[in-house]
Coordinates of C-alpha atoms in Angstrom, one line a residue:
Chain A
M12 CA 0.0 0.0 0.0
R13 CA 1.0 3.6 -0.4
V14 CA 1.2 5.2 3.0
L15 CA 1.9 8.8 4.0
V16 CA 3.4 9.0 7.5
T17 CA 3.4 12.5 9.1
G18 CA 5.9 12.9 12.0
G19 CA 7.6 10.0 10.4
T20 CA 11.1 11.1 11.5
G21 CA 9.9 11.6 15.1
F22 CA 10.3 9.5 18.3
I23 CA 7.5 7.0 17.4
G24 CA 7.1 7.8 13.7
R25 CA 10.5 6.6 12.6
W26 CA 9.7 3.1 13.9
A27 CA 6.2 3.1 12.3
A28 CA 7.7 4.2 9.0
A29 CA 10.5 1.7 9.1
S30 CA 8.1 -1.1 10.0
L31 CA 5.8 -0.2 7.1
A32 CA 8.7 -0.1 4.7
A33 CA 10.0 -3.5 6.0
A34 CA 6.6 -5.0 5.4
G35 CA 6.9 -4.0 1.7
H36 CA 4.6 -0.9 1.7
E37 CA 5.5 2.2 -0.3
V38 CA 6.2 4.8 2.4
F39 CA 6.3 8.5 2.1
V40 CA 7.5 10.4 5.2
V41 CA 6.7 14.1 5.8
S42 CA 9.5 15.9 7.6
R43 CA 10.1 19.5 8.3
K44 CA 13.8 19.0 7.7
L45 CA 15.8 17.2 5.2
A46 CA 16.3 13.6 6.4
T47 CA 17.1 10.1 5.1
M48 CA 15.1 7.1 6.2
P49 CA 16.0 3.7 4.7
G50 CA 13.2 2.5 2.4
C51 CA 11.1 5.7 2.7
K52 CA 10.7 8.7 0.4
I53 CA 11.0 12.0 2.3
I54 CA 8.7 14.9 1.5
V55 CA 10.0 18.1 3.1
A56 CA 6.9 20.1 4.3
D57 CA 5.6 21.9 7.4
L58 CA 2.1 20.7 8.1
L59 CA 1.3 23.8 10.0
D60 CA 1.0 25.3 6.5
P61 CA -2.2 23.8 5.0
S62 CA -1.0 24.3 1.4
M63 CA 2.1 22.1 2.1
A64 CA -0.2 19.4 3.4
E65 CA -2.0 19.5 0.1
V66 CA 1.3 19.3 -1.8
A67 CA 2.4 16.3 0.3
L68 CA -0.8 14.5 -0.5
A69 CA -0.6 15.4 -4.2
V70 CA 3.0 14.1 -4.4
S71 CA 2.5 10.9 -2.5
K72 CA -1.1 10.0 -3.6
P73 CA -1.5 7.8 -0.6
E74 CA -4.2 5.2 0.1
V75 CA -3.5 5.5 3.8
V76 CA -2.4 8.5 5.9
L77 CA -0.8 7.7 9.2
H78 CA -0.8 11.1 11.0
L79 CA 1.6 11.1 14.0
A80 CA 2.9 14.7 13.8
W81 CA 2.1 16.9 16.8
D82 CA 4.1 19.3 19.0
V83 CA 5.1 17.4 22.2
E84 CA 7.9 19.5 23.6
H85 CA 8.9 17.9 26.9
G86 CA 7.6 19.7 30.0
K87 CA 5.5 22.2 27.9
F88 CA 3.1 20.4 25.6
W89 CA 0.4 19.6 28.1
D90 CA -0.8 23.1 28.3
A91 CA 0.8 24.7 25.2
E92 CA -1.0 26.9 22.6
A93 CA 0.7 24.6 20.0
N94 CA -2.1 22.1 20.7
L95 CA -4.5 24.6 19.0
R96 CA -2.2 24.9 16.0
W97 CA -1.9 21.1 15.7
T98 CA -5.7 20.6 16.1
V99 CA -6.1 23.0 13.2
A100 CA -3.4 21.3 11.1
T101 CA -4.9 17.9 11.8
I102 CA -8.4 19.0 10.7
Q103 CA -6.9 20.6 7.6
L104 CA -4.8 17.5 6.8
V105 CA -7.8 15.2 7.2
S106 CA -10.0 17.4 5.1
A107 CA -7.3 17.6 2.3
A108 CA -6.8 13.8 2.6
H109 CA -10.5 13.2 2.0
Q110 CA -10.5 15.6 -1.0
A111 CA -7.4 13.7 -2.3
G112 CA -9.3 10.4 -2.2
V113 CA -7.4 8.9 0.8
R114 CA -9.2 5.6 1.8
R115 CA -8.0 5.3 5.4
I116 CA -6.8 7.7 8.1
V117 CA -5.0 6.6 11.2
C118 CA -4.0 9.1 13.9
A119 CA -2.3 9.1 17.3
G120 CA -4.3 9.8 20.4
T121 CA -3.4 9.6 24.0
C122 CA -4.3 7.6 27.2
M123 CA -4.9 11.0 28.7
E124 CA -8.2 11.2 26.8
Y125 CA -9.6 8.6 29.3
D126 CA -11.3 9.2 32.7
L127 CA -8.3 7.9 34.7
S128 CA -10.0 8.2 38.1
S129 CA -11.3 4.6 38.2
G130 CA -8.0 2.7 38.6
H131 CA -9.2 0.1 36.1
A132 CA -7.5 -0.7 32.8
C133 CA -8.6 1.8 30.2
S134 CA -11.0 0.1 27.7
E135 CA -11.7 1.7 24.3
V136 CA -15.3 0.5 24.7
E137 CA -16.1 0.9 28.3
T138 CA -14.0 3.7 29.9
N139 CA -15.4 7.2 29.8
I140 CA -13.7 9.9 27.9
R141 CA -12.6 12.8 30.2
P142 CA -9.5 14.6 29.0
S143 CA -8.0 17.1 31.5
T144 CA -5.3 19.0 29.7
L145 CA -5.3 21.2 26.6
Y146 CA -3.2 18.5 24.9
A147 CA -5.7 15.7 25.6
V148 CA -8.8 17.9 25.1
S149 CA -7.4 19.0 21.7
K150 CA -6.6 15.4 20.7
D151 CA -10.1 14.3 21.8
A152 CA -11.8 17.1 19.9
A153 CA -9.9 16.3 16.7
R154 CA -10.9 12.7 17.1
R155 CA -14.6 13.5 17.4
I156 CA -14.6 15.6 14.2
I157 CA -12.6 13.1 12.2
E158 CA -14.8 10.2 13.4
E159 CA -17.9 12.0 12.2
L160 CA -16.4 13.1 8.9
A161 CA -15.1 9.5 8.3
A162 CA -18.5 7.9 9.2
T163 CA -20.4 10.2 6.8
R164 CA -17.9 10.0 4.0
G165 CA -17.1 6.2 4.1
I166 CA -13.5 6.8 5.1
E167 CA -11.9 4.1 7.3
F168 CA -10.6 5.7 10.5
A169 CA -8.6 4.4 13.4
W170 CA -7.3 6.3 16.5
G171 CA -4.3 4.7 18.3
R172 CA -4.2 5.8 21.9
L173 CA -0.6 5.8 23.1
F174 CA 0.3 5.2 26.7
F175 CA 3.7 5.6 28.3
L176 CA 6.7 5.1 26.0
F177 CA 10.4 4.7 26.4
G178 CA 13.3 3.9 24.0
P179 CA 16.0 5.5 21.9
N180 CA 15.9 9.2 21.2
E181 CA 13.6 9.9 24.2
H182 CA 14.0 13.3 25.7
P183 CA 16.7 13.0 28.4
N184 CA 14.5 14.5 31.1
R185 CA 11.7 11.9 30.7
L186 CA 11.3 9.1 33.2
V187 CA 13.1 6.1 31.7
S188 CA 15.9 8.0 30.0
S189 CA 16.7 10.1 33.1
I190 CA 16.8 6.9 35.2
V191 CA 19.1 5.3 32.7
M192 CA 21.4 8.3 32.3
N193 CA 21.8 8.9 36.0
L194 CA 22.4 5.2 36.8
L195 CA 25.0 5.0 34.0
A196 CA 26.7 8.2 35.3
R197 CA 26.7 6.7 38.8
R198 CA 24.6 9.5 40.1
P199 CA 21.9 8.9 42.7
V200 CA 18.5 8.9 41.0
L201 CA 16.0 11.1 42.9
M202 CA 12.5 9.7 42.5
S203 CA 9.0 10.1 43.9
S204 CA 7.5 7.2 45.9
G205 CA 7.3 5.2 42.7
V206 CA 4.0 3.6 43.7
Q207 CA 2.2 4.8 40.6
V208 CA 1.2 2.0 38.3
R209 CA 1.8 2.7 34.6
D210 CA 1.7 0.9 31.3
F211 CA 5.1 1.3 29.6
T212 CA 5.7 0.3 26.0
N213 CA 8.9 0.4 24.0
V214 CA 8.7 3.0 21.3
R215 CA 9.8 0.5 18.6
D216 CA 6.9 -1.8 19.6
A217 CA 4.5 1.1 19.7
G218 CA 5.7 2.2 16.2
E219 CA 5.2 -1.3 14.9
A220 CA 1.7 -1.6 16.4
L221 CA 0.7 1.7 14.8
A222 CA 2.1 0.5 11.5
R223 CA 0.0 -2.7 11.8
L224 CA -3.0 -0.6 12.7
A225 CA -2.4 1.7 9.7
V226 CA -2.7 -1.2 7.2
S227 CA -5.4 -3.2 9.0
K228 CA -9.1 -3.0 8.6
V229 CA -9.7 -2.1 12.2
N230 CA -11.7 1.2 12.9
G231 CA -12.2 3.3 16.0
A232 CA -10.0 3.8 19.0
V233 CA -7.3 1.2 19.7
N234 CA -5.0 1.3 22.7
I235 CA -1.3 1.1 21.7
A236 CA 0.3 -0.2 24.8
S237 CA 1.8 -3.3 26.5
G238 CA -1.2 -4.0 28.7
E239 CA 1.3 -4.7 31.6
A240 CA 0.7 -2.9 34.9
L241 CA 4.1 -2.0 36.4
R242 CA 4.8 0.2 39.4
I243 CA 7.3 2.9 38.6
K244 CA 9.4 1.5 41.4
E245 CA 9.5 -1.9 39.8
L246 CA 10.3 -0.4 36.4
A247 CA 13.2 1.6 38.0
E248 CA 14.5 -1.5 39.7
E249 CA 14.3 -3.5 36.5
I250 CA 16.3 -0.8 34.7
R251 CA 18.9 -0.9 37.5
A252 CA 19.1 -4.7 37.3
V253 CA 19.5 -4.7 33.5
A254 CA 22.1 -2.0 33.7
G255 CA 24.2 -4.2 35.9
G256 CA 23.1 -3.1 39.3
V257 CA 25.0 0.1 39.1
G258 CA 23.9 3.4 40.9
E259 CA 21.4 4.1 43.5
L260 CA 17.6 4.7 43.3
C261 CA 16.3 7.1 46.0
F262 CA 12.5 6.6 46.2
G263 CA 10.7 9.3 48.1
A264 CA 13.4 11.9 47.5
L265 CA 10.9 13.8 45.4
P266 CA 7.3 14.5 46.3
D267 CA 4.5 12.7 44.4
R268 CA 2.5 15.1 42.1
P269 CA -0.8 16.1 43.6
N270 CA -3.9 14.6 41.8
E271 CA -1.7 12.1 39.9
P272 CA -3.9 9.1 38.9
P273 CA -2.6 6.0 40.8
V274 CA -3.1 3.7 37.9
I275 CA -2.9 4.3 34.1
V276 CA -2.9 1.0 32.3
A277 CA -4.4 -0.1 29.0
D278 CA -6.8 -2.9 28.1
V279 CA -5.1 -4.2 25.0
T280 CA -7.8 -6.7 23.8
R281 CA -8.4 -4.8 20.6
L282 CA -4.7 -4.5 19.8
R283 CA -4.1 -8.2 20.4
N284 CA -7.3 -9.7 19.0
E285 CA -8.4 -7.3 16.2
V286 CA -5.1 -5.7 15.0
G287 CA -3.3 -9.0 15.8
Y288 CA -0.3 -7.3 17.3
R289 CA 1.8 -8.7 20.1
P290 CA 5.4 -7.5 20.8
L291 CA 8.1 -10.0 19.9
R292 CA 10.6 -8.9 22.5
T293 CA 10.3 -8.8 26.3
M294 CA 10.4 -5.7 28.5
R295 CA 13.9 -6.8 29.7
D296 CA 15.2 -7.0 26.1
R297 CA 13.8 -3.6 25.2
L298 CA 15.2 -2.0 28.4
S299 CA 18.6 -3.6 27.6
E300 CA 18.5 -2.1 24.0
T301 CA 17.6 1.3 25.4
I302 CA 20.4 1.2 28.0
Q303 CA 22.9 0.2 25.3
W304 CA 21.6 3.1 23.1
W305 CA 22.2 5.6 25.9
Q306 CA 25.6 4.0 26.8
A307 CA 26.7 4.5 23.2
R308 CA 25.6 8.1 23.3
L309 CA 27.4 8.7 26.6
E310 CA 30.6 7.1 25.3
A311 CA 30.5 9.0 22.0
Chain B
M2 CA -17.7 47.8 26.8
R3 CA -15.9 47.3 23.5
V4 CA -17.4 44.2 21.8
L5 CA -16.4 42.6 18.5
V6 CA -19.3 40.7 17.0
T7 CA -18.5 38.2 14.2
G8 CA -21.4 37.2 12.0
G9 CA -22.8 40.5 13.1
T10 CA -24.7 41.2 9.9
G11 CA -26.2 37.7 9.8
F12 CA -29.7 36.3 10.7
I13 CA -29.1 36.4 14.5
G14 CA -26.0 38.6 14.7
R15 CA -27.7 41.8 13.4
W16 CA -30.0 41.7 16.4
A17 CA -27.3 40.9 18.8
A18 CA -25.1 43.8 17.5
A19 CA -28.1 46.2 17.5
S20 CA -29.0 45.2 21.0
L21 CA -25.4 45.8 22.3
A22 CA -25.3 49.2 20.5
A23 CA -28.7 50.2 21.9
A24 CA -27.4 49.3 25.4
G25 CA -24.5 51.8 24.9
H26 CA -21.7 49.4 24.1
E27 CA -19.0 50.2 21.5
V28 CA -19.8 47.6 18.9
F29 CA -17.5 46.4 16.0
V30 CA -19.1 44.1 13.5
V31 CA -17.0 41.8 11.3
S32 CA -18.6 41.4 7.9
R33 CA -17.4 39.8 4.7
K34 CA -19.1 42.4 2.6
L35 CA -19.5 46.2 3.0
A36 CA -22.5 46.9 5.1
T37 CA -24.1 49.6 7.3
M38 CA -25.4 48.9 10.8
P39 CA -26.8 51.8 12.9
G40 CA -24.5 52.4 15.9
C41 CA -21.9 49.8 14.9
K42 CA -18.5 50.1 13.2
I43 CA -18.1 47.7 10.3
I44 CA -14.8 45.8 9.8
V45 CA -14.7 44.1 6.4
A46 CA -12.9 40.8 6.9
D47 CA -13.2 37.1 6.0
L48 CA -12.6 35.1 9.2
L49 CA -11.7 32.1 7.2
D50 CA -8.4 33.9 6.6
P51 CA -6.7 33.9 10.1
S52 CA -4.6 37.0 9.3
M53 CA -7.8 39.0 8.8
A54 CA -9.1 37.8 12.2
E55 CA -5.9 39.2 13.7
V56 CA -6.4 42.5 11.9
A57 CA -10.0 42.7 13.1
L58 CA -8.9 42.2 16.7
A59 CA -6.0 44.8 16.3
V60 CA -8.4 47.4 14.8
S61 CA -11.2 46.9 17.4
K62 CA -9.2 46.0 20.6
P63 CA -12.3 44.4 22.1
E64 CA -12.8 43.4 25.7
V65 CA -15.4 40.9 24.6
V66 CA -15.7 38.8 21.4
L67 CA -19.2 37.6 20.5
H68 CA -18.4 35.0 17.8
L69 CA -21.5 34.1 15.8
A70 CA -20.1 33.6 12.4
W71 CA -20.5 30.1 10.9
D72 CA -21.6 28.7 7.6
V73 CA -25.2 27.6 8.0
E74 CA -26.4 27.3 4.4
H75 CA -30.0 26.0 4.5
G76 CA -30.3 22.3 3.7
K77 CA -26.6 21.7 3.4
F78 CA -24.8 22.8 6.6
W79 CA -25.6 19.8 8.7
D80 CA -23.1 17.6 6.9
A81 CA -21.0 20.2 5.0
E82 CA -17.3 20.3 4.9
A83 CA -17.6 24.0 5.7
N84 CA -18.0 22.9 9.3
L85 CA -14.4 21.9 9.4
R86 CA -13.3 25.3 8.0
W87 CA -15.4 27.1 10.6
T88 CA -14.0 24.9 13.4
V89 CA -10.5 25.9 12.3
A90 CA -11.5 29.6 12.0
T91 CA -13.1 29.5 15.4
I92 CA -10.0 28.0 17.1
Q93 CA -7.8 30.5 15.3
L94 CA -10.0 33.4 16.2
V95 CA -10.1 32.4 19.9
S96 CA -6.3 31.9 20.0
A97 CA -5.8 35.3 18.4
A98 CA -8.3 36.9 20.8
H99 CA -6.4 35.4 23.7
Q100 CA -3.1 36.8 22.3
A101 CA -4.8 40.2 21.8
G102 CA -5.8 40.3 25.5
V103 CA -9.5 39.7 25.1
R104 CA -11.1 39.2 28.5
R105 CA -14.3 37.4 27.6
I106 CA -15.3 35.1 24.7
V107 CA -18.9 34.2 23.9
C108 CA -19.8 31.8 21.0
A109 CA -22.9 30.3 19.5
G110 CA -23.5 26.6 20.0
T111 CA -26.6 24.5 19.1
C112 CA -29.3 22.4 20.8
M113 CA -28.1 19.6 18.5
E114 CA -25.1 19.1 20.8
Y115 CA -27.4 17.5 23.3
D116 CA -28.5 13.8 23.6
L117 CA -32.1 14.4 22.3
S118 CA -33.4 10.9 22.9
S119 CA -34.8 11.4 26.4
G120 CA -37.7 13.7 25.5
H121 CA -37.0 15.9 28.5
A122 CA -36.1 19.6 28.4
C123 CA -32.4 20.0 27.6
S124 CA -30.4 21.2 30.7
E125 CA -26.9 22.6 30.4
V126 CA -26.1 20.8 33.7
E127 CA -27.8 17.5 33.4
T128 CA -28.4 16.5 29.8
N129 CA -25.7 14.4 28.2
I130 CA -23.8 15.7 25.2
R131 CA -24.2 13.5 22.2
P132 CA -24.0 15.5 18.9
S133 CA -25.0 13.6 15.8
T134 CA -24.2 15.7 12.7
L135 CA -20.9 17.1 11.5
Y136 CA -22.3 20.6 12.3
A137 CA -23.0 19.7 15.9
V138 CA -19.9 17.5 16.4
S139 CA -17.8 20.4 15.1
K140 CA -19.5 23.0 17.4
D141 CA -19.1 20.7 20.4
A142 CA -15.4 20.0 19.6
A143 CA -14.7 23.7 19.3
R144 CA -16.5 24.3 22.6
R145 CA -14.4 21.6 24.4
I146 CA -11.1 23.2 23.2
I147 CA -12.1 26.8 24.0
E148 CA -13.4 25.8 27.4
E149 CA -10.1 24.2 28.4
L150 CA -8.1 27.1 26.9
A151 CA -10.3 29.6 28.8
A152 CA -10.0 27.7 32.1
T153 CA -6.2 27.5 32.0
R154 CA -5.8 31.2 30.8
G155 CA -8.3 32.9 33.0
I156 CA -10.5 34.0 30.1
E157 CA -14.2 34.2 30.7
F158 CA -16.1 32.0 28.3
A159 CA -19.8 31.4 27.6
W160 CA -21.4 29.2 25.0
G161 CA -25.0 30.1 24.0
R162 CA -26.8 27.0 22.7
L163 CA -29.4 28.1 20.1
F164 CA -32.7 26.2 19.6
F165 CA -35.2 26.8 16.8
L166 CA -35.4 30.3 15.5
F167 CA -37.8 32.2 13.2
G168 CA -38.1 35.8 12.2
P169 CA -37.2 38.4 9.5
N170 CA -34.6 37.4 6.9
E171 CA -35.0 33.7 7.6
H172 CA -34.3 31.4 4.6
P173 CA -37.7 31.1 2.7
N174 CA -37.5 27.3 2.8
R175 CA -37.3 27.0 6.5
L176 CA -40.3 26.0 8.6
V177 CA -41.9 29.3 9.8
S178 CA -41.0 31.3 6.7
S179 CA -42.3 28.7 4.3
I180 CA -45.6 28.4 6.3
V181 CA -46.0 32.1 6.3
M182 CA -45.2 32.5 2.6
N183 CA -47.5 29.7 1.5
L184 CA -50.4 31.0 3.6
L185 CA -50.0 34.6 2.4
A186 CA -49.9 33.3 -1.2
R187 CA -53.0 31.2 -0.5
R188 CA -51.2 28.0 -1.4
P189 CA -52.0 24.8 0.6
V190 CA -49.2 24.2 3.1
L191 CA -47.9 20.7 2.8
M192 CA -46.7 19.5 6.2
S193 CA -45.7 16.4 8.1
S194 CA -47.8 15.2 11.0
G195 CA -46.8 18.2 13.0
V196 CA -46.7 16.2 16.3
Q197 CA -43.0 17.1 16.9
V198 CA -42.5 19.3 20.0
R199 CA -40.0 22.1 19.5
D200 CA -38.7 25.2 21.3
F201 CA -39.1 28.2 18.9
T202 CA -37.6 31.6 19.7
N203 CA -37.9 34.8 17.7
V204 CA -34.5 35.7 16.3
R205 CA -34.6 39.2 17.7
D206 CA -35.1 37.8 21.2
A207 CA -32.3 35.3 20.6
G208 CA -30.0 38.0 19.5
E209 CA -30.9 40.1 22.5
A210 CA -30.3 37.2 24.8
L211 CA -26.9 36.6 23.2
A212 CA -26.1 40.3 23.6
R213 CA -27.0 40.1 27.3
L214 CA -24.9 36.9 27.7
A215 CA -22.0 38.6 26.0
V216 CA -21.7 41.4 28.6
S217 CA -22.8 39.3 31.6
K218 CA -20.5 37.5 34.0
V219 CA -22.1 34.1 33.3
N220 CA -19.7 31.3 32.1
G221 CA -20.3 27.9 30.5
A222 CA -23.1 26.7 28.4
V223 CA -26.4 28.7 28.4
N224 CA -29.5 27.7 26.4
I225 CA -30.7 30.5 24.3
A226 CA -34.4 29.7 23.8
S227 CA -38.0 30.4 24.9
G228 CA -38.4 27.4 27.1
E229 CA -41.8 26.9 25.6
A230 CA -42.8 23.4 24.3
L231 CA -44.9 23.8 21.2
R232 CA -46.1 21.2 18.8
I233 CA -45.3 22.2 15.2
K234 CA -49.0 21.7 14.5
E235 CA -49.9 24.3 17.2
L236 CA -47.3 26.7 15.9
A237 CA -48.6 26.4 12.3
E238 CA -52.2 26.9 13.5
E239 CA -51.0 30.0 15.5
I240 CA -49.3 31.4 12.4
R241 CA -52.5 30.9 10.4
A242 CA -54.6 32.6 13.1
V243 CA -52.3 35.6 13.3
A244 CA -52.2 35.8 9.5
G245 CA -56.0 36.2 9.6
G246 CA -57.1 32.6 9.1
V247 CA -56.0 32.5 5.4
G248 CA -54.8 29.5 3.5
E249 CA -54.9 25.8 4.4
L250 CA -52.6 23.6 6.5
C251 CA -52.3 20.0 5.2
F252 CA -50.9 18.0 8.1
G253 CA -49.7 14.5 7.1
A254 CA -49.2 15.5 3.5
L255 CA -45.5 14.9 3.9
P256 CA -43.9 12.0 5.8
D257 CA -42.2 12.6 9.2
R258 CA -38.5 12.2 9.0
P259 CA -37.2 8.9 10.3
N260 CA -35.3 9.1 13.6
E261 CA -36.5 12.7 14.3
P262 CA -36.4 13.4 18.0
P263 CA -40.1 13.8 19.2
V264 CA -39.2 16.6 21.7
I265 CA -36.5 19.3 21.5
V266 CA -37.1 21.9 24.2
A267 CA -34.7 24.0 26.4
D268 CA -34.5 24.3 30.1
V269 CA -34.0 28.1 30.3
T270 CA -33.3 28.4 34.0
R271 CA -29.8 29.7 33.5
L272 CA -30.9 32.2 30.9
R273 CA -33.7 33.5 33.1
N274 CA -32.0 33.4 36.5
E275 CA -28.3 33.9 35.8
V276 CA -28.3 36.0 32.6
G277 CA -31.5 37.6 33.7
Y278 CA -33.1 37.6 30.3
R279 CA -36.8 37.2 29.6
P280 CA -38.3 38.2 26.2
L281 CA -40.5 41.3 26.4
R282 CA -42.9 40.3 23.6
T283 CA -45.2 37.4 23.3
M284 CA -45.0 34.6 20.7
R285 CA -48.1 36.0 19.0
D286 CA -46.5 39.5 18.8
R287 CA -43.3 38.1 17.3
L288 CA -45.3 35.9 14.8
S289 CA -47.3 39.0 13.8
E290 CA -44.1 41.0 13.2
T291 CA -42.6 38.2 11.1
I292 CA -45.8 37.9 9.0
Q293 CA -45.8 41.6 8.4
W294 CA -42.1 41.4 7.3
W295 CA -42.9 38.7 4.8
Q296 CA -46.1 40.6 3.6
A297 CA -44.0 43.7 2.9
R298 CA -41.4 41.6 1.0
L299 CA -44.1 39.9 -1.1
E300 CA -45.8 43.2 -1.9
A301 CA -42.5 44.9 -2.9

């Protein structure tokens, strides 16, 4: 299939694009900057300019659009005005894709769209929607509009809700990368209580799952996650074990955030049974890869 | 107060702008075409161009934006792609208004955002949101984003949900105007069963209510409606009585639409008690005005 991937050089997008190319699809990647991606054709375009979105569609003539581009600047994106610009760009891209005859549209959503107060695993079918940041509200609003457009125009539409990710190229201040870097540098790792339960997925696996969703026939929301409930404390200890037992984890050195949901975990029934995706590698393997990636960066 | 009214030359907007001007506010009206409005300053701008929205804000420097502009082409707007363009324009206008220091934003929503299956009066507080057309989904999505932006930025924000309207300048194919025109022309009026219960408001009253909401301190969704439950059959018979008993109403000549909600009526507690608005004229007075308006048009 001809697939246009936006954000295809990003943290998740690069793995989704690579996975699609490896499966034999013709992959076009939209990138703001010149880039090379093995097996993919690069289209340099800024999607915040709607005329460039139209050009990208005209050049690639895709059957499927996998739209992953969004501004997720670490520490800022939850409340940033950029969410409005990306909502606008997303609506404009989807509208242009429909005009260009695109058959299927798949976008990235977030676990933060769910009502997270229950403590149960988030189900696409049963859990209420109750986004609580400008980021999540914007994603949810875009999803509502695309869903209605798709339903009335006969476009296939799926919405992959991402949970917590880790892996190569992660921002160094995010949870897993900061634990890894501090442990490798033999610095004590200052942490909160670590009792929060989260669903962590390796970004390569998440990218592969999105690629599978993109070329599947599954419509609607699909959680892109591991389905494994892990305390942050357990995750940190696992990282330390895989890293060779180096360094020190200081739980309780930082306060827990107020109003933080105790449990954010995905029900992955749809991903497993309908999309048919199951990660091939274990959590330990993926952590090991990630640690090696950081090790190589630190030694370089 | 300095108020910028978008759609201020439109079906509802002209009454809202006139009401604000009559109350002594400094009113700027955005219009795509050159126009004159007594007591208002006209800014010619197309809000689908975001740079023109910025210019309109820079010229008027409003404290309050009353955003009523949207594409509601009769018979087409429910499912039209224009809803995407107006969602985009609305997000861009609100974002620009925030950047320009606007203190309060008031927009027009629709009764079609509600879950209309219950048959009860729609309450802003208690009725579920379940929009079912691209128009209503787009309005609802825009509202969700603006609400979150306003809450996190300390902007006042109100959302006036309009119910069924009638009055001067209504599209001739819409319910009340088509009944009036056919009766005045002595043509039999072909109607459905007429058993549907609706909340009809005169457009002057709706415009005045929106003007009051715009300069009030009330935030959140507010139904802009009469609160009166009227069968369409009763409404048609009232029109015929006010028109002098001319013509013939043929109920059942047309089929009822499938899946049409039997009851769409507003709970107007917020409008009455918080905004403090109550129409000064009776339904009969407003129908009489409307009939005279059409009579004058037909004779001209």
